[in-house]
Coordinates of N, CA, C and O in Angstrom, one line a residue:
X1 N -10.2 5.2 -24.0 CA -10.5 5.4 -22.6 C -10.1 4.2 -21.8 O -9.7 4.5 -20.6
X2 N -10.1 3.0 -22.1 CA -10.5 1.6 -21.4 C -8.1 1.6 -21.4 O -7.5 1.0 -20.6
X3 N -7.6 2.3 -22.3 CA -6.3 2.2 -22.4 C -5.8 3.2 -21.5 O -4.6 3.3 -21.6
X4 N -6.2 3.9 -20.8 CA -6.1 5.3 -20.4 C -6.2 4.6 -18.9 O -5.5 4.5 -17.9
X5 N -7.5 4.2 -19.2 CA -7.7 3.6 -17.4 C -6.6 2.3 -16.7 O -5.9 2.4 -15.7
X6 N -6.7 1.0 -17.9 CA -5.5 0.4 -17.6 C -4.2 0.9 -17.2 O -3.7 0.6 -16.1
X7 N -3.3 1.9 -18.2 CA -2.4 2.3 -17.6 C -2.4 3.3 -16.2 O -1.3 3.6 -15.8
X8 N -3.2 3.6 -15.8 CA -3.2 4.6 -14.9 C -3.2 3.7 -13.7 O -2.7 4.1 -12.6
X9 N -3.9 2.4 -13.8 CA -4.1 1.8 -12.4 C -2.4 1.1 -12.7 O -1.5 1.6 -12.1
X10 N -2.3 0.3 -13.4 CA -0.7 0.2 -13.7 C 0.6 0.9 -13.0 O 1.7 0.4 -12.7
X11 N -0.1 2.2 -13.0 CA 1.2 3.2 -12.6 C 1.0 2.9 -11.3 O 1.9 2.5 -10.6
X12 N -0.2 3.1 -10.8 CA -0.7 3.7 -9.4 C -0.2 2.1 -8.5 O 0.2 2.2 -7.4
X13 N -0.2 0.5 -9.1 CA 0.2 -0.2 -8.7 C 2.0 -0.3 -8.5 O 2.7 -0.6 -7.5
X14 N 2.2 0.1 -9.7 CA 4.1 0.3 -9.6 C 4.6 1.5 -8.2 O 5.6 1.6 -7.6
X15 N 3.4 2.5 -8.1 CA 4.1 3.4 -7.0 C 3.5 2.8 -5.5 O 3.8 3.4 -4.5
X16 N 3.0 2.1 -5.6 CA 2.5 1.3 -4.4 C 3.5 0.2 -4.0 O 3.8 -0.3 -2.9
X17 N 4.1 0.0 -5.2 CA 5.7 -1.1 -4.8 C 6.3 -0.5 -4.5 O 6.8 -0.8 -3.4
X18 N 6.9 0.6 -5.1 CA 8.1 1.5 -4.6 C 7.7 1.5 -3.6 O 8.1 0.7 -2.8
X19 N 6.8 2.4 -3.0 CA 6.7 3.5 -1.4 C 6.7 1.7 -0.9 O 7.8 1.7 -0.3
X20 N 6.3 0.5 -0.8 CA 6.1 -0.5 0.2 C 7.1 -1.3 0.1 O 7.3 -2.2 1.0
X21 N 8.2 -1.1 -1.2 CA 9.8 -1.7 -1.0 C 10.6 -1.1 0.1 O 11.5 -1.8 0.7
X22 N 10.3 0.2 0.4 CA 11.5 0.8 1.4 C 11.3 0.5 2.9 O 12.0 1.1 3.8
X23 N 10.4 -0.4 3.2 CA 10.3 -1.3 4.8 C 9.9 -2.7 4.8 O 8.8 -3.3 4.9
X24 N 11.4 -3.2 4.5 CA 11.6 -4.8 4.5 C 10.8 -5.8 4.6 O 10.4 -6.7 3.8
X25 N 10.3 -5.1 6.5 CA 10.1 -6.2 7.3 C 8.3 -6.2 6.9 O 7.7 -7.3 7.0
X26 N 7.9 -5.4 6.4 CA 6.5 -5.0 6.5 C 6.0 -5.8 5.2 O 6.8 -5.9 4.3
X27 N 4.7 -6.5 4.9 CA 4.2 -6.7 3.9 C 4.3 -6.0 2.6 O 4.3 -4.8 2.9
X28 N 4.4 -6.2 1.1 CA 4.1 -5.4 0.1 C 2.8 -5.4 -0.6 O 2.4 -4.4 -1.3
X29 N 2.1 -6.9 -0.4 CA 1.3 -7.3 -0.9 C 0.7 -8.2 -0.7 O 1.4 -9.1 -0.1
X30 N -0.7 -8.5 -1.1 CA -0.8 -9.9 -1.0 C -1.8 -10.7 -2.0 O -2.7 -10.0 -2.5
X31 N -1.8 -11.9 -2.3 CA -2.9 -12.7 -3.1 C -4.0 -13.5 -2.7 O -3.8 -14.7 -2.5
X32 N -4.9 -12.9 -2.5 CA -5.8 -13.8 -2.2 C -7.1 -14.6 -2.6 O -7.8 -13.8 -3.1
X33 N -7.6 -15.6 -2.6 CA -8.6 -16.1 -2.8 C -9.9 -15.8 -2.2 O -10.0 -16.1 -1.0
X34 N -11.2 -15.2 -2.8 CA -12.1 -14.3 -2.6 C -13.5 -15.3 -2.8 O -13.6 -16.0 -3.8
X35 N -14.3 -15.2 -2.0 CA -16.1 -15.4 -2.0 C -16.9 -14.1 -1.4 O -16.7 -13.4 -0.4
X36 N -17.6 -14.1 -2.2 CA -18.2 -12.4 -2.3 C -19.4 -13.0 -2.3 O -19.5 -14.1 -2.7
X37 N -20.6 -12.3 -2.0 CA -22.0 -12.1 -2.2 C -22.5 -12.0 -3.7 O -23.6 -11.4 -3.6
X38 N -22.3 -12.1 -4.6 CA -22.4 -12.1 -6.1 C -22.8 -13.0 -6.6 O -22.7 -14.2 -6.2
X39 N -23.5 -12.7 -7.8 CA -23.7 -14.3 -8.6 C -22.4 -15.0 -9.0 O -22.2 -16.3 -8.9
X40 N -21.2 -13.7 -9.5 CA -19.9 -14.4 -9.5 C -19.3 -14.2 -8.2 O -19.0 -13.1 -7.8
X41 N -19.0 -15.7 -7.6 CA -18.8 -15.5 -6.2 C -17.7 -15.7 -5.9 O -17.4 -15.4 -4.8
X42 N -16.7 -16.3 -6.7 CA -15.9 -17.0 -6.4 C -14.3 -16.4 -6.9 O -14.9 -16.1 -7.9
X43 N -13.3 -16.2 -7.1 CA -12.0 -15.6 -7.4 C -10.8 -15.4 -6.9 O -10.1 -16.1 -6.2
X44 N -10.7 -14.2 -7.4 CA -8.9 -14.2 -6.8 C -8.5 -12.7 -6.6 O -9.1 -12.1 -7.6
X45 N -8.0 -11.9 -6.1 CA -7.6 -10.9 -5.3 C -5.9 -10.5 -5.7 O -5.0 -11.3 -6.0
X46 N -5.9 -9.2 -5.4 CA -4.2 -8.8 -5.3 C -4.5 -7.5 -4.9 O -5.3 -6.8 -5.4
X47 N -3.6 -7.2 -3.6 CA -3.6 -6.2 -3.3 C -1.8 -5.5 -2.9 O -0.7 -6.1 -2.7
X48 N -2.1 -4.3 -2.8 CA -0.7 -3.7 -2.7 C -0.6 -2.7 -1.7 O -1.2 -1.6 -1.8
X49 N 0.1 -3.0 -0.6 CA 0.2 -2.3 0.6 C 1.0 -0.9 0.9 O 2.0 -1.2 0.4
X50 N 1.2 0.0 1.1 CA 1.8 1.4 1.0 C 1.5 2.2 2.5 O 0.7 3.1 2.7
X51 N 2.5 1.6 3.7 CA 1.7 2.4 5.0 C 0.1 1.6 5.6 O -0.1 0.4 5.7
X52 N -0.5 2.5 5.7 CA -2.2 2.2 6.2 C -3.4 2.1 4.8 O -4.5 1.7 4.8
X53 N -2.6 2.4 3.8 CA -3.3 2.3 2.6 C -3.3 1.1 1.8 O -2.1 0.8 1.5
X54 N -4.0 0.4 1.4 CA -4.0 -0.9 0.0 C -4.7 -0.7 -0.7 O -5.8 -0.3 -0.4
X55 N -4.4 -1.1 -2.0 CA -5.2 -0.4 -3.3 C -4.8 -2.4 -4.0 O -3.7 -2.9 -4.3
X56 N -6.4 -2.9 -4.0 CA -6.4 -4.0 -4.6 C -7.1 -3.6 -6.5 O -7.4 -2.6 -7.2
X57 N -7.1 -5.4 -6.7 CA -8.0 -5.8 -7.6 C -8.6 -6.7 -7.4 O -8.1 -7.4 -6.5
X58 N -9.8 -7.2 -8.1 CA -10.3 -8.5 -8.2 C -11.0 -8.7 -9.4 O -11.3 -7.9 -10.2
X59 N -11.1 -10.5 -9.4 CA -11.8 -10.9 -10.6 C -12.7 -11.9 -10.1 O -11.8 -12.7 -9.7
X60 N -13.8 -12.5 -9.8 CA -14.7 -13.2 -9.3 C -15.2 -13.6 -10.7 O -15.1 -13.0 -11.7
X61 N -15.8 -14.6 -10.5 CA -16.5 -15.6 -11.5 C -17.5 -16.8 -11.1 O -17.5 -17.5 -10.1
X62 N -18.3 -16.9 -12.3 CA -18.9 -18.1 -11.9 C -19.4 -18.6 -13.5 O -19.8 -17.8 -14.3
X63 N -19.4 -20.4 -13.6 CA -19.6 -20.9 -15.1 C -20.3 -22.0 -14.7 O -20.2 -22.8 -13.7
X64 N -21.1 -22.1 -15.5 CA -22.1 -23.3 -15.8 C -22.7 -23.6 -16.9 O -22.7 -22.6 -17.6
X65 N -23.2 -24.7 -17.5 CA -23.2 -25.0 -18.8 C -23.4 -26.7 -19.3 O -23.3 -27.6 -18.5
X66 N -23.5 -27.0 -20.3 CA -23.4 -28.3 -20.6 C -22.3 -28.4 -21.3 O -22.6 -28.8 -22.4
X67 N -21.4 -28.4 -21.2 CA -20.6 -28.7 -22.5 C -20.0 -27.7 -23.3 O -19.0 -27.0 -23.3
X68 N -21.4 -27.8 -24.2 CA -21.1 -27.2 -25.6 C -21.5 -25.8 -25.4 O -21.1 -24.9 -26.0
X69 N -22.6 -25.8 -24.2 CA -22.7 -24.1 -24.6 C -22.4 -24.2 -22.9 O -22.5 -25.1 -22.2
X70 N -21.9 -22.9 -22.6 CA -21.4 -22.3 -21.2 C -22.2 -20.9 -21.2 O -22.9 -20.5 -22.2
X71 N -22.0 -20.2 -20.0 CA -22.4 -19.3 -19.3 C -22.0 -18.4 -18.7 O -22.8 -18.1 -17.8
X72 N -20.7 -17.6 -18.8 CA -19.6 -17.1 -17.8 C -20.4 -15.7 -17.0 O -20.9 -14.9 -17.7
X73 N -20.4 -15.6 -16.2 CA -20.5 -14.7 -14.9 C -19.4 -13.7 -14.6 O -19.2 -13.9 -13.4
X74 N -18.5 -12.8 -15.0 CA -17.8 -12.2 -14.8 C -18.2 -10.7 -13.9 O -18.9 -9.8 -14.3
X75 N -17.6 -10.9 -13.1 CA -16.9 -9.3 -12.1 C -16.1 -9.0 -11.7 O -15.8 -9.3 -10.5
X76 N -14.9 -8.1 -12.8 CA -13.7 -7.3 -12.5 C -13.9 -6.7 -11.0 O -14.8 -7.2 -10.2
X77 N -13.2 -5.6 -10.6 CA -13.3 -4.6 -9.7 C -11.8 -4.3 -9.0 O -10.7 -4.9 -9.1
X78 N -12.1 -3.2 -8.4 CA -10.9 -2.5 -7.6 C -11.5 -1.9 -6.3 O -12.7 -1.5 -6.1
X79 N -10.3 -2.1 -5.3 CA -10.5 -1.3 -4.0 C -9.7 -0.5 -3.6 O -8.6 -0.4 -4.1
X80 N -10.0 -0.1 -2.8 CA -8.9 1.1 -2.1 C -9.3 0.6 -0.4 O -10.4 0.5 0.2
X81 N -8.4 0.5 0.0 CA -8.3 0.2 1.8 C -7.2 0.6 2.6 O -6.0 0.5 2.4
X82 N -8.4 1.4 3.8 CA -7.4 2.1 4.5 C -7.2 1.5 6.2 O -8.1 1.7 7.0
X83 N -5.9 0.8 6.6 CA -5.9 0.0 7.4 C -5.7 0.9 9.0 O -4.7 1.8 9.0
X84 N -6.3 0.8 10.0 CA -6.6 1.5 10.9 C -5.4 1.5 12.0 O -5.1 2.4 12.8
X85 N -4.7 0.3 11.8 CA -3.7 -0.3 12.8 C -2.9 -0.7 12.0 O -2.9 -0.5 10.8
X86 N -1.8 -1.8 12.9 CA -0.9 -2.5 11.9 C -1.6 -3.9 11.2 O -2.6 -4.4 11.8
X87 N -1.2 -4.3 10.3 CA -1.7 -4.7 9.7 C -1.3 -6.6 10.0 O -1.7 -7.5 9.2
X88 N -0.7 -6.9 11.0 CA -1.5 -8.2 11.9 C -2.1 -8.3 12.3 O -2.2 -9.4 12.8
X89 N -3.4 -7.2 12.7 CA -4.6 -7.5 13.1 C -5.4 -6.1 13.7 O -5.4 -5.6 14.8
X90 N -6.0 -5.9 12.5 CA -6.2 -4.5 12.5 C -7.6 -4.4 11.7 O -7.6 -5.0 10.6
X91 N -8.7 -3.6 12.1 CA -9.9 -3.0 11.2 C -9.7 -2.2 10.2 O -8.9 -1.3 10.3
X92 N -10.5 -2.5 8.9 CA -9.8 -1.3 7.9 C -11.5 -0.7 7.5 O -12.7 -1.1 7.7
X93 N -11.0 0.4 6.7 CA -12.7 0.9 6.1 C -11.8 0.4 4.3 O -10.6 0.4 3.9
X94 N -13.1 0.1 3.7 CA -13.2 -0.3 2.2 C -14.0 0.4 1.6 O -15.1 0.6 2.1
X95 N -13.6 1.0 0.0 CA -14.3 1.5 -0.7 C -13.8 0.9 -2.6 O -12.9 1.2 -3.4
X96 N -14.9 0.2 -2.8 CA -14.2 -0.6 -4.3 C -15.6 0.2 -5.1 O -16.4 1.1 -4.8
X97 N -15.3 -0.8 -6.3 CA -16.3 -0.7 -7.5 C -16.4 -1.8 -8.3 O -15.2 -2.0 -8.7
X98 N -17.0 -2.4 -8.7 CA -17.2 -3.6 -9.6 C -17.5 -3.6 -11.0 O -17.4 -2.6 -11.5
X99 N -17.9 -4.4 -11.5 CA -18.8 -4.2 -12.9 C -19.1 -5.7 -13.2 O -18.2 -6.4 -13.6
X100 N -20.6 -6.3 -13.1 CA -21.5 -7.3 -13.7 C -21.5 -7.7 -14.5 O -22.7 -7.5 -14.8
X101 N -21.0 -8.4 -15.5 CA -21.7 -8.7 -17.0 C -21.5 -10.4 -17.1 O -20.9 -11.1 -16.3
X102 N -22.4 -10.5 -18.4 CA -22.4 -12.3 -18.7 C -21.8 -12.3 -20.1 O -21.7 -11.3 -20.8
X103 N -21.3 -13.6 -20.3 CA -20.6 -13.6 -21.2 C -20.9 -15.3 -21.9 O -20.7 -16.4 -21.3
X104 N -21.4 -15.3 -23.3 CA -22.3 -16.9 -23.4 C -21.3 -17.8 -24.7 O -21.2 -17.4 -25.8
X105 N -20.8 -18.7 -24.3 CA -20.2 -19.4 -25.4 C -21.0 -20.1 -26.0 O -22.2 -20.1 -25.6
X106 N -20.7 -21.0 -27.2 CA -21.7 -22.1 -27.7 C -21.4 -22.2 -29.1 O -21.3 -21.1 -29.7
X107 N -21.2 -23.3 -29.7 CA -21.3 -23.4 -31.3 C -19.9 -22.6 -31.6 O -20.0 -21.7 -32.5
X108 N -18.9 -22.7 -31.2 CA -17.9 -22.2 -31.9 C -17.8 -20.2 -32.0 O -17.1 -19.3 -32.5
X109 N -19.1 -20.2 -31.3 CA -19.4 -18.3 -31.1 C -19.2 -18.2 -29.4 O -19.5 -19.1 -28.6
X110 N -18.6 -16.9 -29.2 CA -18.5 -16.1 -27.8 C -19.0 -14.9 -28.2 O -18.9 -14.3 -29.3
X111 N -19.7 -14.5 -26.7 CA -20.4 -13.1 -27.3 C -20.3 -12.4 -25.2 O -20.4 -13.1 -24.2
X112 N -20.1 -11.4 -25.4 CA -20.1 -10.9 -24.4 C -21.5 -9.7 -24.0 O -21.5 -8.8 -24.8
X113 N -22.2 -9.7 -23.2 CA -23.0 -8.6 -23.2 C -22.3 -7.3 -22.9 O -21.3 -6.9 -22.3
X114 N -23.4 -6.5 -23.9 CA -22.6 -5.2 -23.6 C -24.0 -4.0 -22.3 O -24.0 -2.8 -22.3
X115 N -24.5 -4.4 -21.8 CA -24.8 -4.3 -20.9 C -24.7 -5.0 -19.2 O -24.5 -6.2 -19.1
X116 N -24.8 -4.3 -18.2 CA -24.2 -5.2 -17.1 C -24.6 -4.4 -15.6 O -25.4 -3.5 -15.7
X117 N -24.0 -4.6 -14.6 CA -24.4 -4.1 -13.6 C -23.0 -2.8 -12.6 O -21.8 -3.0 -13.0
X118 N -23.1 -2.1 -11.8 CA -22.1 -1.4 -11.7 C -22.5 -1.3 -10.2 O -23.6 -0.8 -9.8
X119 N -21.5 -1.6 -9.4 CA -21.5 -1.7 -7.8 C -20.5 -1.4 -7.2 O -19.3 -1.7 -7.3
X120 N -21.1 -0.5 -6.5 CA -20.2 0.6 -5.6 C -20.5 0.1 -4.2 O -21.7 0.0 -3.8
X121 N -19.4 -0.2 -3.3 CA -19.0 -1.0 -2.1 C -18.3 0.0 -1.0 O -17.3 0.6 -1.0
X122 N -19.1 -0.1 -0.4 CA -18.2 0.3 1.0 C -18.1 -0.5 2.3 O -19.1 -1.2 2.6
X123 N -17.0 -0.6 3.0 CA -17.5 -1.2 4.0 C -16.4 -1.3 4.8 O -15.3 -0.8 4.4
X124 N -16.7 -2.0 6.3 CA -15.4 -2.5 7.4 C -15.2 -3.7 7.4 O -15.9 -4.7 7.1
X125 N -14.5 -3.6 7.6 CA -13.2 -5.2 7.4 C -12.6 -5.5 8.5 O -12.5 -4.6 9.4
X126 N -12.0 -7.0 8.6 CA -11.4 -7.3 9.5 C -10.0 -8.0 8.9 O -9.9 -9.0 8.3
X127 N -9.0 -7.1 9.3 CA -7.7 -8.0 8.5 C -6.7 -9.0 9.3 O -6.6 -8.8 10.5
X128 N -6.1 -9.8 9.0 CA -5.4 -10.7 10.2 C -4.5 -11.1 9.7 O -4.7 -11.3 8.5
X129 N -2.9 -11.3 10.3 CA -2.1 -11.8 9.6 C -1.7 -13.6 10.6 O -1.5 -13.6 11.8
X130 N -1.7 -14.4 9.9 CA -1.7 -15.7 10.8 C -0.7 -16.9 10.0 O -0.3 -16.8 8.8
X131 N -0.4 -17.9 10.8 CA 0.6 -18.5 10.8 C 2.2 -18.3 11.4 O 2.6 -17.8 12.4
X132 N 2.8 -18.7 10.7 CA 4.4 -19.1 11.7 C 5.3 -17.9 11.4 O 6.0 -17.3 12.2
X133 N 5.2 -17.5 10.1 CA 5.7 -16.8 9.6 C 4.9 -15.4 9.3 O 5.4 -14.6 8.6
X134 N 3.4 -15.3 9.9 CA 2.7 -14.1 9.4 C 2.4 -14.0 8.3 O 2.3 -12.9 8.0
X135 N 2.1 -15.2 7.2 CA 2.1 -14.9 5.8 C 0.8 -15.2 5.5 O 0.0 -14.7 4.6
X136 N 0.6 -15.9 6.1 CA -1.3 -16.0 5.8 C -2.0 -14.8 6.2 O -1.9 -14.0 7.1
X137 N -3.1 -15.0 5.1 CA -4.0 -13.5 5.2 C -5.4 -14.2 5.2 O -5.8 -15.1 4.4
X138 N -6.4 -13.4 6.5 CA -7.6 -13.8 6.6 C -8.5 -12.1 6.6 O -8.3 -11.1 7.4
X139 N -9.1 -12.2 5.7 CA -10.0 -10.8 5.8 C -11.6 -11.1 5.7 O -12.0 -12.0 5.0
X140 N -12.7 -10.1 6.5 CA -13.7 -10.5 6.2 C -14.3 -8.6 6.3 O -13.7 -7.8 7.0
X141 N -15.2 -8.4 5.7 CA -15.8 -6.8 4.8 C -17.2 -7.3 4.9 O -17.6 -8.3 4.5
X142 N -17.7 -6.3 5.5 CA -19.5 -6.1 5.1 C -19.6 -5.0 4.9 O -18.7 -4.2 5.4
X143 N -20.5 -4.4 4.3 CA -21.1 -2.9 4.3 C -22.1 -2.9 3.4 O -22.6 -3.9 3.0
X144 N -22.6 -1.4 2.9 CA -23.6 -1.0 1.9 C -23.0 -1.6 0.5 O -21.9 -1.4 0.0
X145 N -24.1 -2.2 -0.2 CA -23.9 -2.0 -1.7 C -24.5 -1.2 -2.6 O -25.6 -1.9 -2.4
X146 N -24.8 -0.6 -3.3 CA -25.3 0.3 -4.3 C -25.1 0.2 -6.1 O -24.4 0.7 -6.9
X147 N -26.0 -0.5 -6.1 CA -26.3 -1.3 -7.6 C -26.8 -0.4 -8.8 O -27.9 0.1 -8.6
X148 N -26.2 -0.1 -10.1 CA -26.9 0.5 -10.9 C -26.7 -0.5 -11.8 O -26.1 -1.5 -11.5
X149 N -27.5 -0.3 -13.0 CA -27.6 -0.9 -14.7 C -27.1 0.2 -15.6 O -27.3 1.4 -15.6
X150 N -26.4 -0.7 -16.5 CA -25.5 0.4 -17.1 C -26.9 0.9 -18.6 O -26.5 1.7 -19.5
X151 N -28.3 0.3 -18.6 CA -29.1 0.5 -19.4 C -29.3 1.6 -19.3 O -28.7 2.3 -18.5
X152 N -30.2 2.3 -20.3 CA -31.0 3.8 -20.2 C -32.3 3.5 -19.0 O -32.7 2.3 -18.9
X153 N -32.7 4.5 -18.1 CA -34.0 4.3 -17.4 C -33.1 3.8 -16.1 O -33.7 4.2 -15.1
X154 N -32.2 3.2 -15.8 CA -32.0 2.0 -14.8 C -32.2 2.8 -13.5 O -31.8 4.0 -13.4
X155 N -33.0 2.1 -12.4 CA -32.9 2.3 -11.0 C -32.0 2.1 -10.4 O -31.1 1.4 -11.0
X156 N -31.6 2.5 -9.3 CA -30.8 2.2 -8.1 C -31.3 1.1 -7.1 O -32.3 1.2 -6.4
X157 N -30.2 -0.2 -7.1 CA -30.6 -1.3 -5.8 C -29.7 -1.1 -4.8 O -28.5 -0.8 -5.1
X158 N -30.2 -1.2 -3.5 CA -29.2 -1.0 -2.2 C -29.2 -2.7 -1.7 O -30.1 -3.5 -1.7
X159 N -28.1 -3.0 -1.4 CA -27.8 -4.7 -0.9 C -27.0 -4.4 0.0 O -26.8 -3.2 0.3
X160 N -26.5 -5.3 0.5 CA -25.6 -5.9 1.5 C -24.3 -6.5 0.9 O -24.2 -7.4 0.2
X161 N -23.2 -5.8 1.3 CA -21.7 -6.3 0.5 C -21.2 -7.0 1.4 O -20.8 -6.5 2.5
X162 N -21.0 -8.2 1.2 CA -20.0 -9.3 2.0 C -18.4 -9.7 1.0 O -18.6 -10.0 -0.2
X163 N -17.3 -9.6 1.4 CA -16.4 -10.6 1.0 C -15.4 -11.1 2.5 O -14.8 -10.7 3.5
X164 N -15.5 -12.0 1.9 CA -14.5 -12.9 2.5 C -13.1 -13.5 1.6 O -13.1 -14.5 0.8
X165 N -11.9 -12.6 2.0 CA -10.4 -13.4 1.5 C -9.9 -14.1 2.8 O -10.1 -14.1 4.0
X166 N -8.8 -15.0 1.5 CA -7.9 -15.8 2.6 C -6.8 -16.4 1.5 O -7.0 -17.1 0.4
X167 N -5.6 -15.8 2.1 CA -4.2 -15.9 0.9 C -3.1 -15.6 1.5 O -3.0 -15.4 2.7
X168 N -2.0 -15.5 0.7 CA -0.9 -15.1 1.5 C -0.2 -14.0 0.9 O -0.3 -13.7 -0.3
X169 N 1.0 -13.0 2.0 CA 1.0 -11.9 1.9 C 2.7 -12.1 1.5 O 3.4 -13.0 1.8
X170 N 3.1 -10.7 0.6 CA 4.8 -11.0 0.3 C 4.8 -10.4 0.7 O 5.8 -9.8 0.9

């Protein structure tokens, strides 16, 4: 399944280059550096432009520890964004998904939990393209968040989704 999903986002990234190769002048993509509302707050971004549509990813993180034993914080995720204008300075609506887990080093053992949290994002954004050349990218997203546990029994948490990128665009 987990091979199934990789290649599929794979593809759907390769046809997001094609359709965003055939207008030069226009953005294809971009990389950005990300702080999010998360315990893993901190990361990195790639997204891929196609028209009014961008279909990113991200990886956020956060590590603490003494040394010998560490603590890793990991949250993958994906987005889909749909940009309202052109995309030097334009509102977009966002809809991603994430996934929560910890991950504990120490003594020569790594162990990953296999439980974790699963967050579904929506929200509005503000995209900007700035500098001399238009290459810098400033975005800022709030909206609903909606938190499950991938346990048996788990509740539903409603939060507040913030990210903030800022990177540059090819």
């Amino acid at each position: 399944m987990k091979k199934i999903l990789i290649i599929s986002v794979l593809l759907i990234f390769a046809l997001f280059t094609v359709s965003a190769q055939e207008t030069a002048e226009k953005p294809m993509g971009a990389i950005s550096f990300i702080l999010t509302d998360s315990f893993a707050f901190v990361g990195l971004g790639a997204e891929l432009f196609a028209g009014p549509l961008g279909l990113g990813a991200t990886f956020t993180t956060f590590m603490f520890g003494d040394g010998e034993y560490m603590l890793y914080l990991l949250q993958p995720g994906a987005y889909g964004r749909f940009y309202l204008g052109d995309l030097a300075s334009t509102f977009y609506l966002s809809a991603g998904v994430t996934y929560f887990t910890v991950a504990v080093s120490g003594g020569g053992e790594s162990d990953v939990f296999d439980e974790g949290l699963v967050d579904l994002n929506i929200g509005l954004g503000y995209h900007a393209l700035m500098g001399k050349k238009n290459d810098t990218r400033f975005c800022l997203e709030i909206g609903p968040r909606l938190i499950t546990a991938t346990t048996e029994d788990a509740g539903t948490v409603y939060f507040i989704h913030f990210m903030l990128m800022f990177g540059k665009v090819f």
